[in-house]
Short mmCIF file of C-alpha atoms and ligand atoms in Angstrom, two decimals:
data_model
loop_
_atom_site.label_atom_id
_atom_site.label_comp_id
_atom_site.label_asym_id
_atom_site.label_seq_id
_atom_site.Cartn_x
_atom_site.Cartn_y
_atom_site.Cartn_z
CA MET A 1 -31.50 83.51 23.16
CA SER A 2 -33.83 80.84 21.77
CA ASN A 3 -33.24 77.32 20.62
CA THR A 4 -33.96 75.54 17.37
CA HIS A 5 -33.20 72.18 15.79
CA PHE A 6 -30.23 71.13 13.77
CA GLY A 7 -31.39 67.64 12.84
CA PHE A 8 -32.12 65.92 16.18
CA GLN A 9 -29.82 68.27 18.11
CA THR A 10 -31.11 71.33 19.95
CA VAL A 11 -28.88 74.31 19.21
CA ASP A 12 -28.98 78.03 19.81
CA GLU A 13 -30.68 79.83 16.90
CA SER A 14 -27.49 81.77 16.23
CA GLN A 15 -25.62 78.53 15.47
CA LYS A 16 -27.96 76.88 12.99
CA ALA A 17 -27.08 78.80 9.81
CA GLY A 18 -23.37 78.13 10.36
CA ARG A 19 -23.99 74.41 10.89
CA VAL A 20 -26.15 74.26 7.74
CA ARG A 21 -23.44 76.11 5.82
CA GLY A 22 -20.96 73.44 6.91
CA VAL A 23 -23.22 70.71 5.47
CA PHE A 24 -23.57 72.36 2.07
CA ASP A 25 -19.93 73.47 1.86
CA SER A 26 -19.04 69.82 2.40
CA VAL A 27 -21.43 68.29 -0.15
CA ALA A 28 -21.55 70.99 -2.88
CA SER A 29 -19.21 69.30 -5.36
CA LYS A 30 -21.04 65.95 -5.10
CA TYR A 31 -24.54 67.39 -4.61
CA ASP A 32 -26.01 66.48 -8.02
CA VAL A 33 -24.69 62.93 -8.18
CA MET A 34 -25.80 62.33 -4.59
CA ASN A 35 -29.29 63.60 -5.39
CA ASP A 36 -29.60 61.11 -8.23
CA LEU A 37 -28.26 58.23 -6.16
CA MET A 38 -30.21 58.90 -2.97
CA SER A 39 -33.54 59.49 -4.65
CA MET A 40 -32.90 56.92 -7.40
CA GLY A 41 -33.54 59.74 -9.86
CA LEU A 42 -36.92 60.63 -8.35
CA HIS A 43 -35.89 64.20 -7.51
CA ARG A 44 -36.03 64.89 -11.25
CA ALA A 45 -39.68 63.83 -11.39
CA TRP A 46 -40.56 65.84 -8.25
CA LYS A 47 -38.97 68.95 -9.75
CA ALA A 48 -40.59 68.36 -13.16
CA TYR A 49 -43.95 68.14 -11.37
CA ALA A 50 -43.30 71.47 -9.61
CA VAL A 51 -42.37 73.09 -12.92
CA ALA A 52 -45.56 71.74 -14.53
CA VAL A 53 -47.67 73.09 -11.64
CA ALA A 54 -45.88 76.47 -11.92
CA ASN A 55 -47.10 76.68 -15.53
CA LEU A 56 -45.33 80.00 -16.04
CA ARG A 57 -46.05 82.28 -18.99
CA GLU A 58 -43.51 84.05 -21.16
CA GLY A 59 -42.30 87.29 -19.64
CA GLN A 60 -43.05 86.40 -16.00
CA SER A 61 -40.63 87.02 -13.13
CA VAL A 62 -39.44 84.26 -10.79
CA LEU A 63 -37.30 84.14 -7.65
CA ASP A 64 -35.75 80.74 -6.88
CA ILE A 65 -34.64 80.68 -3.22
CA ALA A 66 -32.15 78.09 -1.94
CA GLY A 67 -31.70 77.34 -5.62
CA GLY A 68 -28.45 75.42 -5.14
CA THR A 69 -27.23 73.82 -8.34
CA GLY A 70 -30.07 75.38 -10.34
CA ASP A 71 -32.44 72.60 -11.46
CA LEU A 72 -35.61 74.64 -10.97
CA ALA A 73 -34.10 77.95 -12.12
CA ARG A 74 -33.03 76.34 -15.40
CA ALA A 75 -36.49 74.86 -16.06
CA PHE A 76 -38.28 78.10 -15.14
CA ALA A 77 -35.97 80.06 -17.44
CA LYS A 78 -37.22 77.93 -20.36
CA GLN A 79 -40.85 78.68 -19.42
CA VAL A 80 -40.50 82.47 -19.07
CA GLY A 81 -38.30 82.89 -22.15
CA THR A 82 -36.02 85.81 -22.93
CA ARG A 83 -38.63 88.42 -21.96
CA GLY A 84 -38.93 86.93 -18.47
CA THR A 85 -36.58 86.89 -15.47
CA VAL A 86 -35.45 84.09 -13.18
CA VAL A 87 -33.24 85.10 -10.25
CA HIS A 88 -31.20 82.16 -8.99
CA THR A 89 -30.28 82.61 -5.31
CA ASP A 90 -28.84 80.68 -2.40
CA ILE A 91 -27.21 81.56 0.93
CA ASN A 92 -24.30 79.22 0.21
CA GLU A 93 -21.59 80.38 -2.18
CA ALA A 94 -20.25 76.88 -2.90
CA MET A 95 -23.70 75.60 -3.93
CA LEU A 96 -24.51 78.69 -5.96
CA ARG A 97 -21.15 78.56 -7.73
CA GLN A 98 -21.75 74.91 -8.72
CA GLY A 99 -25.15 75.89 -10.09
CA ARG A 100 -24.01 79.01 -11.88
CA ASP A 101 -21.09 77.18 -13.54
CA ARG A 102 -23.35 74.33 -14.63
CA LEU A 103 -25.96 76.70 -16.08
CA ILE A 104 -23.31 78.72 -17.94
CA ASP A 105 -21.81 75.49 -19.35
CA GLU A 106 -25.29 74.68 -20.67
CA GLY A 107 -25.69 78.15 -22.18
CA THR A 108 -28.10 79.57 -19.59
CA VAL A 109 -27.04 82.86 -18.00
CA LEU A 110 -29.24 83.99 -15.11
CA PRO A 111 -28.87 86.68 -12.47
CA THR A 112 -27.28 84.80 -9.57
CA MET A 113 -27.18 86.21 -6.03
CA ILE A 114 -26.13 85.07 -2.61
CA CYS A 115 -29.10 85.78 -0.38
CA ASP A 116 -30.74 84.58 2.77
CA GLY A 117 -34.32 83.37 2.38
CA GLU A 118 -35.08 84.91 5.77
CA ALA A 119 -34.08 88.45 4.71
CA LEU A 120 -34.70 88.92 0.99
CA PRO A 121 -33.04 91.92 -0.67
CA PHE A 122 -35.93 92.57 -3.07
CA ALA A 123 -38.67 95.18 -3.12
CA THR A 124 -42.18 94.26 -2.03
CA GLY A 125 -44.31 92.92 -4.88
CA SER A 126 -41.45 92.05 -7.27
CA PHE A 127 -42.20 88.49 -8.49
CA ASP A 128 -44.98 86.44 -10.09
CA LEU A 129 -43.63 83.22 -8.58
CA VAL A 130 -41.27 82.37 -5.72
CA SER A 131 -39.94 78.82 -5.38
CA VAL A 132 -38.00 77.04 -2.68
CA ALA A 133 -37.07 73.39 -3.26
CA PHE A 134 -35.63 71.36 -0.40
CA GLY A 135 -34.47 74.59 1.23
CA LEU A 136 -37.10 75.71 3.76
CA ARG A 137 -36.23 72.76 6.03
CA ASN A 138 -32.74 74.18 6.49
CA MET A 139 -33.84 77.69 7.46
CA THR A 140 -33.77 78.77 11.09
CA ARG A 141 -36.92 80.92 11.21
CA LYS A 142 -39.39 79.35 8.79
CA GLU A 143 -42.20 81.79 9.68
CA THR A 144 -39.89 84.74 8.90
CA ALA A 145 -38.80 83.15 5.62
CA LEU A 146 -42.40 82.47 4.53
CA ALA A 147 -43.39 86.06 5.40
CA GLU A 148 -40.47 87.33 3.31
CA MET A 149 -41.48 85.11 0.38
CA ASN A 150 -45.00 86.49 0.68
CA ARG A 151 -43.74 90.09 0.81
CA VAL A 152 -41.72 89.90 -2.43
CA LEU A 153 -44.61 88.35 -4.40
CA LYS A 154 -46.99 90.49 -6.43
CA PRO A 155 -50.64 90.35 -5.29
CA GLY A 156 -52.00 87.07 -6.71
CA GLY A 157 -48.45 85.69 -7.03
CA ARG A 158 -47.63 82.15 -6.00
CA LEU A 159 -45.16 80.43 -3.70
CA LEU A 160 -44.15 76.84 -4.51
CA VAL A 161 -42.52 74.96 -1.63
CA LEU A 162 -41.15 71.57 -2.70
CA GLU A 163 -39.92 69.75 0.39
CA PHE A 164 -39.60 66.41 2.13
CA SER A 165 -42.72 65.75 4.16
CA LYS A 166 -44.47 63.06 6.19
CA VAL A 167 -44.51 59.72 4.41
CA ALA A 168 -47.65 57.53 4.42
CA ARG A 169 -47.76 55.44 7.61
CA PRO A 170 -47.36 51.94 6.03
CA LEU A 171 -44.03 53.07 4.54
CA THR A 172 -42.59 54.58 7.72
CA LYS A 173 -40.48 51.61 8.81
CA ALA A 174 -38.89 50.99 5.42
CA TYR A 175 -38.32 54.71 4.87
CA ASP A 176 -36.67 55.10 8.29
CA TRP A 177 -34.46 52.10 7.66
CA TYR A 178 -33.38 53.50 4.29
CA SER A 179 -32.84 57.01 5.69
CA PHE A 180 -30.77 56.09 8.72
CA ASN A 181 -28.87 53.05 7.39
CA VAL A 182 -28.47 53.48 3.66
CA LEU A 183 -28.25 57.28 3.13
CA PRO A 184 -25.29 57.95 5.46
CA ARG A 185 -23.41 55.02 3.87
CA ILE A 186 -23.95 56.34 0.35
CA GLY A 187 -22.85 59.77 1.66
CA GLN A 188 -19.68 58.29 3.11
CA PHE A 189 -18.89 56.30 -0.02
CA VAL A 190 -19.55 59.02 -2.62
CA ALA A 191 -18.96 62.33 -0.79
CA GLY A 192 -16.73 61.10 2.06
CA ASP A 193 -19.28 62.53 4.51
CA SER A 194 -21.83 60.43 6.40
CA GLN A 195 -22.70 63.15 8.94
CA SER A 196 -24.24 65.52 6.40
CA TYR A 197 -26.52 62.75 5.15
CA ARG A 198 -27.46 61.81 8.72
CA TYR A 199 -28.40 65.50 9.15
CA LEU A 200 -30.55 65.20 6.00
CA ALA A 201 -32.47 62.23 7.45
CA GLU A 202 -32.88 63.91 10.84
CA SER A 203 -33.90 67.31 9.44
CA ILE A 204 -36.66 65.64 7.39
CA ARG A 205 -38.13 64.17 10.61
CA MET A 206 -38.04 67.58 12.33
CA HIS A 207 -39.66 69.47 9.44
CA PRO A 208 -43.39 70.34 9.62
CA GLY A 209 -45.62 67.83 7.85
CA GLN A 210 -48.14 68.61 5.12
CA ALA A 211 -50.90 70.10 7.30
CA GLU A 212 -48.54 71.99 9.60
CA LEU A 213 -46.71 73.65 6.73
CA LYS A 214 -50.03 74.61 5.14
CA THR A 215 -50.99 76.31 8.43
CA LEU A 216 -47.65 78.16 8.53
CA MET A 217 -48.15 79.35 4.95
CA LYS A 218 -51.67 80.58 5.68
CA ALA A 219 -50.37 82.46 8.74
CA ALA A 220 -47.70 84.06 6.51
CA GLY A 221 -50.39 85.56 4.23
CA PHE A 222 -51.13 82.86 1.65
CA GLY A 223 -54.93 82.98 1.46
CA HIS A 224 -55.18 79.74 -0.51
CA VAL A 225 -52.78 76.79 -0.24
CA ASP A 226 -52.99 73.52 -2.21
CA VAL A 227 -50.96 70.51 -1.08
CA HIS A 228 -49.82 67.85 -3.56
CA ASN A 229 -48.38 64.65 -2.08
CA LEU A 230 -45.67 63.06 -4.20
CA SER A 231 -44.30 59.52 -3.80
CA ALA A 232 -46.70 58.72 -0.93
CA GLY A 233 -45.74 61.87 0.98
CA VAL A 234 -41.97 61.42 0.84
CA VAL A 235 -42.19 64.87 -0.73
CA ALA A 236 -44.99 67.45 -0.81
CA LEU A 237 -45.51 70.44 -3.08
CA HIS A 238 -47.28 73.33 -1.33
CA ASP A 239 -48.73 75.86 -3.77
CA GLY A 240 -49.75 79.07 -2.01
CA ILE A 241 -51.43 82.13 -3.49
CA LYS A 242 -50.86 85.61 -2.05
CA CYS A 243 -54.47 86.75 -1.68
C1 SAM B 1 -30.96 70.49 -0.38
S1 SAM B 1 -30.34 71.96 -1.15
C2 SAM B 1 -31.56 72.27 -2.39
C3 SAM B 1 -30.98 72.84 -3.66
C4 SAM B 1 -31.95 72.94 -4.84
N1 SAM B 1 -33.07 73.83 -4.55
C5 SAM B 1 -32.45 71.59 -5.25
O1 SAM B 1 -33.63 71.34 -5.08
O2 SAM B 1 -31.66 70.77 -5.71
C6 SAM B 1 -30.75 73.13 0.10
C7 SAM B 1 -30.20 74.52 -0.17
O3 SAM B 1 -30.75 75.43 0.80
C8 SAM B 1 -29.78 76.43 0.99
N2 SAM B 1 -30.12 77.22 2.18
C9 SAM B 1 -30.07 76.83 3.47
N3 SAM B 1 -30.45 77.84 4.27
C10 SAM B 1 -30.77 78.88 3.47
C11 SAM B 1 -31.24 80.21 3.69
N4 SAM B 1 -31.47 80.66 4.93
N5 SAM B 1 -31.47 81.00 2.64
C12 SAM B 1 -31.26 80.56 1.37
N6 SAM B 1 -30.80 79.32 1.09
C13 SAM B 1 -30.56 78.49 2.13
C14 SAM B 1 -28.50 75.64 1.08
O4 SAM B 1 -27.37 76.46 0.96
C15 SAM B 1 -28.67 74.63 -0.02
O5 SAM B 1 -28.10 75.04 -1.22
#
């Protein structure tokens, strides 16, 4: 048995996915409004940046992992058009259901599948682009997940990882104060759950920073990785090419 992190707690690897499921089961119905409140709308700009960097062409195929309520999947679907494919996936049924219902209400019907980013049920070389936004941090075996993402990409395909990262040093104190004092209170007030938002703040601190994640991606088979810092490193977009 080996250990991993669930926020600042050390837990057995076998327990992490269940604990993460508890977080997203709890917040699913308030996820979108909480995202807007917590990030003061910035998550929309971070995602729009990722979509611009993706720069997909009509007819291309995309796998969105940990897709949750579907922000990226919806934007990618517009880029690839009716000749393309975007598969919207997540391990959590409650999150995926919220996303699928929202997309259908907006007139976007995409293949939607429950699947674990660490064991992808797709053939090798299936996709032009794989994306994972704010999801990798929650996975138990990040190296395994990155290797799986690499496997399902076509040669020359790209992985976009949009994730919280290491903020620029002068902002650390203010960012920590906001994360550990304000976020759990907003979570309690809006979603009736402070613990899940404490987990969010803790999991961000435990997640590999910009350089470390780049190293992990290179080890997983991404021959070239570009790193884009957003909002002074609050978030980073890692763009890796399978080559
Ligand atoms: C913070 S949400 C991000 C949702 C969406 N991508 C977005 O940016 O708004 C994180 C998502 O990761 C999913 N997740 C956690 N572990 C996962 C895994 N092993 N495989 C796939 N998805 C996972 C959760 O269920 C949750 O929906």
